[in-house]
Coordinates of C-alpha atoms in Angstrom, one line a residue:
M10 CA 13.6 1.5 30.8
Q11 CA 12.5 3.4 27.5
S12 CA 11.3 6.8 27.6
F13 CA 7.7 7.8 27.0
A14 CA 8.8 9.5 23.9
F15 CA 10.1 6.3 22.5
R16 CA 7.1 4.4 23.4
S17 CA 4.7 6.9 21.7
R18 CA 6.8 7.1 18.6
L19 CA 6.9 3.3 18.3
A20 CA 3.1 3.2 18.9
L21 CA 2.6 5.6 16.2
A22 CA 4.7 3.9 13.9
V23 CA 3.2 0.4 14.4
G24 CA -0.3 1.6 14.7
L25 CA 0.4 3.8 11.8
L26 CA -2.6 5.8 10.9
A27 CA -5.4 5.0 13.5
S28 CA -6.9 8.2 14.4
A29 CA -5.9 9.5 17.8
G30 CA -8.5 10.2 20.2
S31 CA -11.4 8.7 18.3
V32 CA -14.4 8.4 20.6
Q33 CA -15.5 5.0 19.1
A34 CA -14.1 1.8 20.3
Q35 CA -11.4 0.5 18.0
H36 CA -11.7 -3.0 16.6
T37 CA -8.7 -2.9 14.3
I38 CA -7.0 -5.8 12.8
T39 CA -3.3 -5.5 13.5
T40 CA -0.5 -7.1 11.7
A41 CA 3.5 -6.6 11.3
V42 CA 4.8 -4.1 9.0
P43 CA 1.4 -2.2 8.3
I44 CA 3.5 0.2 6.1
L45 CA 3.1 -2.3 3.3
T46 CA -0.6 -1.6 3.0
L47 CA 0.0 2.1 1.9
S48 CA 0.5 3.2 -1.6
P49 CA 3.9 4.8 -1.7
D50 CA 3.7 6.7 -4.9
A51 CA 2.0 10.2 -5.5
R52 CA -0.2 9.3 -8.3
A53 CA -2.1 6.7 -6.6
S54 CA -2.1 8.6 -3.4
G55 CA -3.7 11.6 -5.3
M56 CA -6.6 9.2 -6.4
G57 CA -7.3 8.0 -2.8
E58 CA -4.7 5.2 -2.9
A59 CA -6.6 3.5 -5.8
G60 CA -4.3 1.8 -8.1
V61 CA -4.9 -1.9 -8.7
A62 CA -6.7 -1.2 -12.3
T63 CA -5.2 2.1 -13.3
S64 CA -3.0 2.3 -16.4
P65 CA 0.4 0.6 -16.0
D66 CA 3.5 2.6 -15.0
A67 CA 6.7 2.2 -13.2
N68 CA 4.9 1.5 -9.8
A69 CA 2.8 -1.3 -11.1
T70 CA 4.8 -3.8 -9.2
Y71 CA 3.4 -2.5 -6.0
F72 CA -0.4 -2.4 -6.8
N73 CA -0.7 -5.3 -9.5
P74 CA 2.2 -7.3 -11.0
G75 CA -0.5 -8.3 -13.4
K76 CA -0.2 -4.9 -15.2
L77 CA 3.5 -5.3 -16.0
G78 CA 2.7 -7.0 -19.5
F79 CA 0.9 -3.8 -20.6
V80 CA 3.6 -1.2 -19.6
P81 CA 4.0 1.4 -22.3
Y82 CA 7.8 2.0 -22.3
K83 CA 10.7 -0.3 -22.8
Y84 CA 12.4 0.9 -19.5
A85 CA 10.9 3.1 -16.6
V86 CA 12.1 4.1 -13.2
S87 CA 10.2 6.0 -10.4
A88 CA 11.3 7.4 -7.0
S89 CA 9.0 8.4 -4.4
Y90 CA 9.3 10.2 -1.0
S91 CA 6.9 11.2 1.8
P92 CA 7.8 12.8 5.1
W93 CA 5.9 10.7 7.7
L94 CA 3.6 12.1 10.6
R95 CA 5.1 15.4 9.7
N96 CA 2.7 17.2 12.2
I97 CA 4.0 15.2 15.0
T98 CA 7.8 14.6 14.1
D99 CA 10.3 15.7 11.6
D100 CA 12.5 12.7 11.0
M101 CA 10.2 10.0 10.0
S102 CA 9.8 9.3 6.2
L103 CA 8.7 6.5 3.6
S104 CA 10.8 6.1 0.5
Y105 CA 10.2 4.1 -2.5
L106 CA 12.2 3.1 -5.8
S107 CA 10.7 1.1 -8.4
G108 CA 11.2 0.1 -12.2
Y109 CA 10.8 -2.3 -14.9
G110 CA 12.3 -3.4 -18.1
K111 CA 10.3 -4.7 -21.2
V112 CA 11.1 -8.3 -22.4
G113 CA 9.8 -9.0 -25.7
Q114 CA 6.5 -7.6 -26.7
R115 CA 4.3 -9.1 -23.9
S116 CA 6.2 -9.4 -20.7
A117 CA 8.3 -7.2 -18.4
F118 CA 10.4 -7.7 -15.2
G119 CA 10.2 -5.3 -12.3
A120 CA 11.9 -4.5 -9.0
S121 CA 11.3 -2.2 -6.1
L122 CA 12.5 -1.1 -2.7
M123 CA 10.2 0.3 0.1
Y124 CA 12.2 1.9 3.0
F125 CA 10.5 3.1 6.1
D126 CA 12.7 5.3 8.4
L127 CA 11.3 5.9 11.9
G128 CA 14.0 8.5 12.9
T129 CA 16.4 8.4 15.7
I130 CA 15.2 7.2 19.0
D131 CA 17.0 8.4 22.2
Y132 CA 16.7 5.8 25.2
R133 CA 16.6 7.1 28.7
T134 CA 16.9 5.4 32.0
G135 CA 14.5 5.3 34.8
N136 CA 16.3 8.3 36.2
N137 CA 15.8 10.1 32.9
L138 CA 19.6 9.8 32.0
P139 CA 20.8 9.1 28.4
N140 CA 21.0 5.5 27.6
G141 CA 22.0 5.3 23.9
S142 CA 20.1 5.7 20.7
F143 CA 18.8 3.7 17.8
N144 CA 17.3 4.2 14.4
P145 CA 14.4 1.9 13.8
K146 CA 13.6 1.0 10.2
E147 CA 11.7 -1.3 7.9
Y148 CA 12.3 -2.2 4.4
A149 CA 11.0 -4.6 1.7
V150 CA 12.8 -5.7 -1.5
S151 CA 10.7 -7.0 -4.3
V152 CA 11.3 -8.6 -7.9
S153 CA 8.3 -9.0 -10.2
Y154 CA 7.3 -10.5 -13.4
G155 CA 4.3 -9.8 -15.6
L156 CA 3.0 -11.5 -18.7
Q157 CA 0.3 -10.4 -21.2
L158 CA -1.5 -13.7 -21.9
T159 CA -3.9 -12.0 -24.6
D160 CA -4.3 -8.6 -26.1
N161 CA -6.5 -7.7 -23.1
F162 CA -5.5 -9.9 -20.2
G163 CA -2.4 -10.3 -18.2
V164 CA -1.1 -12.0 -14.9
G165 CA 1.8 -11.4 -12.8
I166 CA 3.7 -12.3 -9.6
S167 CA 5.9 -10.6 -7.2
A168 CA 8.5 -12.1 -4.6
R169 CA 9.3 -9.9 -1.5
Y170 CA 11.9 -10.1 1.3
I171 CA 10.8 -8.0 4.4
H172 CA 13.0 -6.8 7.2
S173 CA 11.6 -5.1 10.4
N174 CA 13.9 -3.7 13.2
L175 CA 12.0 -1.7 15.7
I176 CA 14.0 -1.7 18.8
G177 CA 17.4 -3.1 18.2
A178 CA 19.9 -3.6 21.1
V179 CA 20.8 -0.9 23.6
N180 CA 22.3 -2.1 26.9
N181 CA 19.8 -4.5 28.5
N182 CA 17.0 -3.4 26.1
S183 CA 17.0 -5.6 22.9
S184 CA 14.7 -7.1 20.3
D185 CA 15.5 -9.3 17.5
P186 CA 14.6 -7.9 14.0
G187 CA 11.8 -9.7 12.1
N188 CA 12.3 -11.1 8.7
S189 CA 9.8 -12.6 6.5
A190 CA 9.3 -13.6 2.8
A191 CA 6.1 -13.1 0.8
V192 CA 4.6 -13.3 -2.7
D193 CA 1.9 -11.1 -4.5
L194 CA -0.4 -12.4 -7.2
G195 CA -2.2 -10.2 -9.7
A196 CA -4.5 -10.1 -12.8
Y197 CA -5.3 -7.2 -15.1
Y198 CA -7.8 -6.7 -18.0
S199 CA -8.0 -3.7 -20.2
K200 CA -10.0 -3.3 -23.4
D201 CA -10.9 -0.3 -25.5
V202 CA -14.7 0.0 -26.3
T203 CA -16.9 2.5 -28.3
I204 CA -20.1 3.4 -26.4
G205 CA -22.3 5.6 -28.3
T206 CA -20.1 8.1 -30.0
G207 CA -17.5 7.9 -27.0
L208 CA -14.3 6.0 -26.8
Y209 CA -13.7 4.4 -23.5
N210 CA -11.1 2.1 -21.8
L211 CA -12.5 -0.4 -19.4
A212 CA -10.0 -2.0 -16.9
F213 CA -10.3 -4.4 -14.1
G214 CA -7.7 -5.6 -11.7
G215 CA -7.4 -8.0 -8.8
A216 CA -4.4 -8.7 -6.6
I217 CA -3.6 -10.6 -3.4
S218 CA -0.4 -9.0 -1.7
N219 CA 1.9 -10.3 1.0
I220 CA 1.0 -13.9 1.1
G221 CA 3.9 -15.2 3.4
N222 CA 5.0 -16.6 6.6
K223 CA 4.4 -14.9 9.9
M224 CA 7.0 -12.5 11.3
T225 CA 8.7 -13.2 14.7
Y226 CA 10.6 -10.9 16.9
N227 CA 11.6 -12.1 20.3
D228 CA 8.8 -14.6 21.2
P229 CA 8.6 -17.4 18.5
T230 CA 5.3 -18.5 20.2
N231 CA 3.6 -15.2 19.3
P232 CA 4.3 -14.4 15.6
S233 CA 2.5 -11.7 13.6
F234 CA 0.8 -12.1 10.5
L235 CA 1.9 -10.0 7.5
P236 CA -0.7 -7.8 6.1
T237 CA -2.0 -10.1 3.3
T238 CA -4.4 -8.0 1.5
L239 CA -7.1 -8.5 -1.2
K240 CA -7.7 -5.7 -3.7
L241 CA -10.2 -5.6 -6.5
G242 CA -10.8 -2.6 -8.6
T243 CA -11.8 -1.0 -11.9
A244 CA -10.8 2.1 -13.9
I245 CA -12.8 3.8 -16.6
T246 CA -11.1 6.2 -19.0
R247 CA -13.1 8.6 -21.1
E248 CA -11.4 10.0 -24.1
I249 CA -13.2 13.4 -24.5
D250 CA -11.1 14.4 -27.6
Q251 CA -7.6 14.1 -28.8
Y252 CA -6.3 16.2 -26.0
N253 CA -8.5 15.6 -23.0
K254 CA -9.2 12.2 -21.1
I255 CA -10.9 11.6 -17.6
T256 CA -10.4 8.4 -15.6
I257 CA -12.6 7.4 -12.6
T258 CA -11.2 4.4 -10.5
V259 CA -12.5 2.5 -7.4
D260 CA -10.6 0.0 -5.4
A261 CA -12.0 -2.3 -2.6
S262 CA -9.5 -3.9 -0.1
K263 CA -9.7 -6.2 2.8
L264 CA -7.1 -7.8 5.1
L265 CA -7.0 -11.6 4.8
V266 CA -5.8 -12.1 8.5
P267 CA -8.0 -13.4 11.4
S268 CA -10.3 -10.9 13.1
P269 CA -9.8 -10.7 16.9
Y270 CA -12.4 -10.9 19.6
Y271 CA -12.6 -7.6 21.6
E272 CA -13.0 -7.3 25.3
D273 CA -15.2 -4.3 25.2
L274 CA -17.8 -6.5 23.6
I275 CA -18.4 -8.1 27.0
T276 CA -20.8 -6.3 29.3
P277 CA -20.3 -6.7 32.1
A278 CA -16.8 -8.2 31.8
N279 CA -15.6 -11.2 34.0
A280 CA -12.6 -13.4 34.4
V281 CA -14.0 -16.5 32.6
Q282 CA -15.3 -14.5 29.7
L283 CA -12.0 -12.6 29.3
Q284 CA -10.1 -15.8 29.4
R285 CA -12.3 -17.4 26.8
I286 CA -11.6 -14.3 24.5
K287 CA -8.0 -14.6 25.1
D288 CA -8.0 -18.4 24.2
R289 CA -10.1 -17.7 21.0
N290 CA -7.5 -15.0 19.9
D291 CA -4.7 -17.3 20.8
E292 CA -6.4 -20.1 18.7
R293 CA -6.8 -17.8 15.8
N294 CA -3.3 -16.4 15.8
Q295 CA -2.1 -20.0 15.4
Q296 CA -3.9 -20.6 12.2
G297 CA -1.9 -21.3 9.1
I298 CA -1.5 -18.7 6.3
V299 CA -3.9 -20.3 3.8
G300 CA -6.4 -21.2 6.4
A301 CA -6.3 -17.7 7.9
M302 CA -6.9 -16.3 4.4
F303 CA -10.1 -18.2 3.9
S304 CA -11.4 -17.9 7.3
S305 CA -11.0 -14.1 7.2
F306 CA -14.2 -13.8 5.2
S307 CA -16.4 -15.2 7.9
D308 CA -14.6 -14.8 11.2
A309 CA -15.7 -11.4 12.4
P310 CA -17.2 -11.4 15.9
G311 CA -20.1 -9.2 14.7
G312 CA -20.9 -11.4 11.8
F313 CA -21.6 -10.3 8.2
K314 CA -22.1 -6.6 9.1
E315 CA -18.7 -6.5 10.7
E316 CA -17.0 -8.2 7.7
L317 CA -18.3 -5.4 5.5
R318 CA -16.9 -2.8 7.8
E319 CA -13.5 -4.5 7.3
I320 CA -13.5 -3.5 3.5
N321 CA -11.7 -0.1 2.8
I322 CA -12.8 1.9 -0.3
A323 CA -10.4 4.0 -2.3
S324 CA -11.9 6.0 -5.1
G325 CA -10.3 8.8 -7.4
L326 CA -10.5 10.8 -10.6
E327 CA -7.7 11.8 -12.9
Y328 CA -7.9 14.4 -15.6
N329 CA -5.3 14.2 -18.4
Y330 CA -4.5 17.0 -20.8
N331 CA -2.5 15.7 -23.9
D332 CA -0.6 13.2 -21.9
L333 CA 1.2 16.3 -20.4
L334 CA -0.7 17.7 -17.4
Y335 CA -2.7 15.8 -14.7
A336 CA -5.0 16.8 -12.0
R337 CA -6.1 14.2 -9.4
G338 CA -8.5 13.9 -6.6
G339 CA -9.6 11.0 -4.4
Y340 CA -10.9 9.9 -1.1
F341 CA -9.9 7.0 1.1
Y342 CA -12.7 5.4 3.6
E343 CA -12.0 3.1 6.5
A344 CA -14.8 2.3 9.1
P345 CA -14.6 4.4 12.2
D346 CA -14.2 1.3 14.4
K347 CA -11.6 -0.4 12.0
G348 CA -9.0 2.3 12.2
D349 CA -10.9 5.4 11.1
R350 CA -8.5 6.4 8.2
Q351 CA -10.6 8.8 6.3
Y352 CA -9.1 11.4 4.1
A353 CA -9.4 13.3 0.8
S354 CA -6.4 13.8 -1.5
L355 CA -5.3 16.3 -4.1
G356 CA -2.7 15.8 -6.7
L357 CA -0.9 17.4 -9.7
G358 CA 1.3 15.8 -12.3
V359 CA 3.6 16.7 -15.2
R360 CA 5.0 14.5 -18.0
Y361 CA 7.4 16.0 -20.5
Q362 CA 9.6 13.8 -22.8
V363 CA 11.4 11.2 -20.4
F364 CA 10.7 13.0 -17.3
G365 CA 7.7 13.3 -15.0
I366 CA 6.8 14.5 -11.5
D367 CA 3.7 13.9 -9.3
G368 CA 2.7 15.5 -6.0
T369 CA -0.2 14.7 -3.5
Y370 CA -1.5 16.3 -0.3
L371 CA -3.9 14.7 2.2
I372 CA -6.7 16.2 3.9
P373 CA -8.0 14.2 6.9
T374 CA -11.8 14.0 7.4
G375 CA -13.8 12.0 9.7
S376 CA -14.4 12.1 13.4
N377 CA -11.0 13.3 14.3
S378 CA -9.9 15.4 11.3
Q379 CA -8.4 18.2 13.5
N380 CA -6.0 15.9 15.3
N381 CA -5.5 13.2 12.7
P382 CA -1.6 12.2 12.5
L383 CA -2.2 12.2 8.5
A384 CA -2.6 16.0 8.5
Q385 CA -0.2 17.8 6.2
T386 CA 0.9 14.5 4.7
I387 CA 2.6 15.0 1.2
R388 CA 4.1 12.5 -1.2
V389 CA 6.3 13.3 -4.3
S390 CA 7.3 11.0 -7.1
L391 CA 9.7 11.3 -9.9
H392 CA 9.5 9.3 -13.2
F393 CA 11.8 8.4 -16.0
N394 CA 10.2 6.8 -19.0
L395 CA 12.6 5.6 -21.8
N396 CA 11.5 4.4 -25.4
K397 CA 8.0 4.7 -25.9
L398 CA 6.7 1.3 -27.4
S399 CA 4.8 0.8 -30.5
D400 CA 3.2 -2.1 -32.5
A401 CA 6.5 -2.5 -34.1
F402 CA 8.3 -3.5 -30.8
D403 CA 9.7 -6.9 -31.6
E404 CA 10.0 -10.1 -29.6
N405 CA 13.8 -9.7 -29.2
G406 CA 13.4 -6.8 -27.1
A407 CA 14.4 -4.0 -29.6
G408 CA 12.7 -0.6 -29.5
G409 CA 9.8 0.1 -31.8
T410 CA 9.5 2.7 -34.5
S411 CA 9.0 5.2 -31.9
G412 CA 12.3 4.4 -30.1
T413 CA 13.4 7.9 -29.5
P414 CA 13.2 8.5 -25.8
G415 CA 10.3 10.4 -24.8
N416 CA 8.2 10.0 -28.0

């Protein structure tokens, strides 16, 4: 049998960020590969994981492929890394590689790889003897395309292959890996406006990510939904003067998967009621993808109030000095009974010629901040931006008049 250490780590990985020891009953919505719901890059992480409407960069493919038509360079690549649950273990990590290439003046192709390493798991027998080891992992490979339909509005789409191998095969202990395919749809609007004596950029974004078939491991009769997520957001940038800018951004997100019924809602519990709950949950889990997406807006057992508690809020602020130095802060809020992820984030960034670097540090808050597994979480991102575009960028893909890298 597996050791307690293995079961604990696997539970942490699958449950991800639910606060340990929360005194409130948890009514979370569980899905396969929940790692897909977390922003992998340090810039967005520094702004509380808000990113659906922020200015486009190499990580646009994750948040909103609709931003790809507005990217400011001909080519860009970004690599991000985060040690995971580092106050609990030292060999788990989240890595992300993404980039894009501009095609003509109004469109771009992008690609990304997300890789979640759960570290090495040592199996033990019932007599606590070594029984082999395994390295669980999950990854997702995506390709994206974004098109700027007008000067201010663009749309995009991503296609994704997802692989999840959590247990593997060691002696008599085995589990088939899960595989799935999904698409993202995104839209983005950005416009410069003058309000009074101030110059502003107003941006709005919306995206639905991970629309795809359910993931199956060993039991084909019990597939798991992907974390299909709706995100809506806005970003407002104020140009104070030629050197200083401030951006305020807010995202709201909601899982578009069925809300389960919970046994703790029955007081007192009895066998008949518990069976009814099981039957209802089985019925909901058998829903089709599209039906589940639409019903997710009205299926919470607690009615409209509970539907509102299923909405997560990400908010952030970014200060930009001369497109060179960046300081960021943000806050992410998830209802206490829906996972209780609540944390502040602080981040710094630098851009110089073709090179950039961002770093973020998370500070757990909420009811269990002292023992939160998110404590001491850091993320680091590197950026390489080539050929700043200008209005002279032509439809054949040639660089503009500012084609020198880093200009």
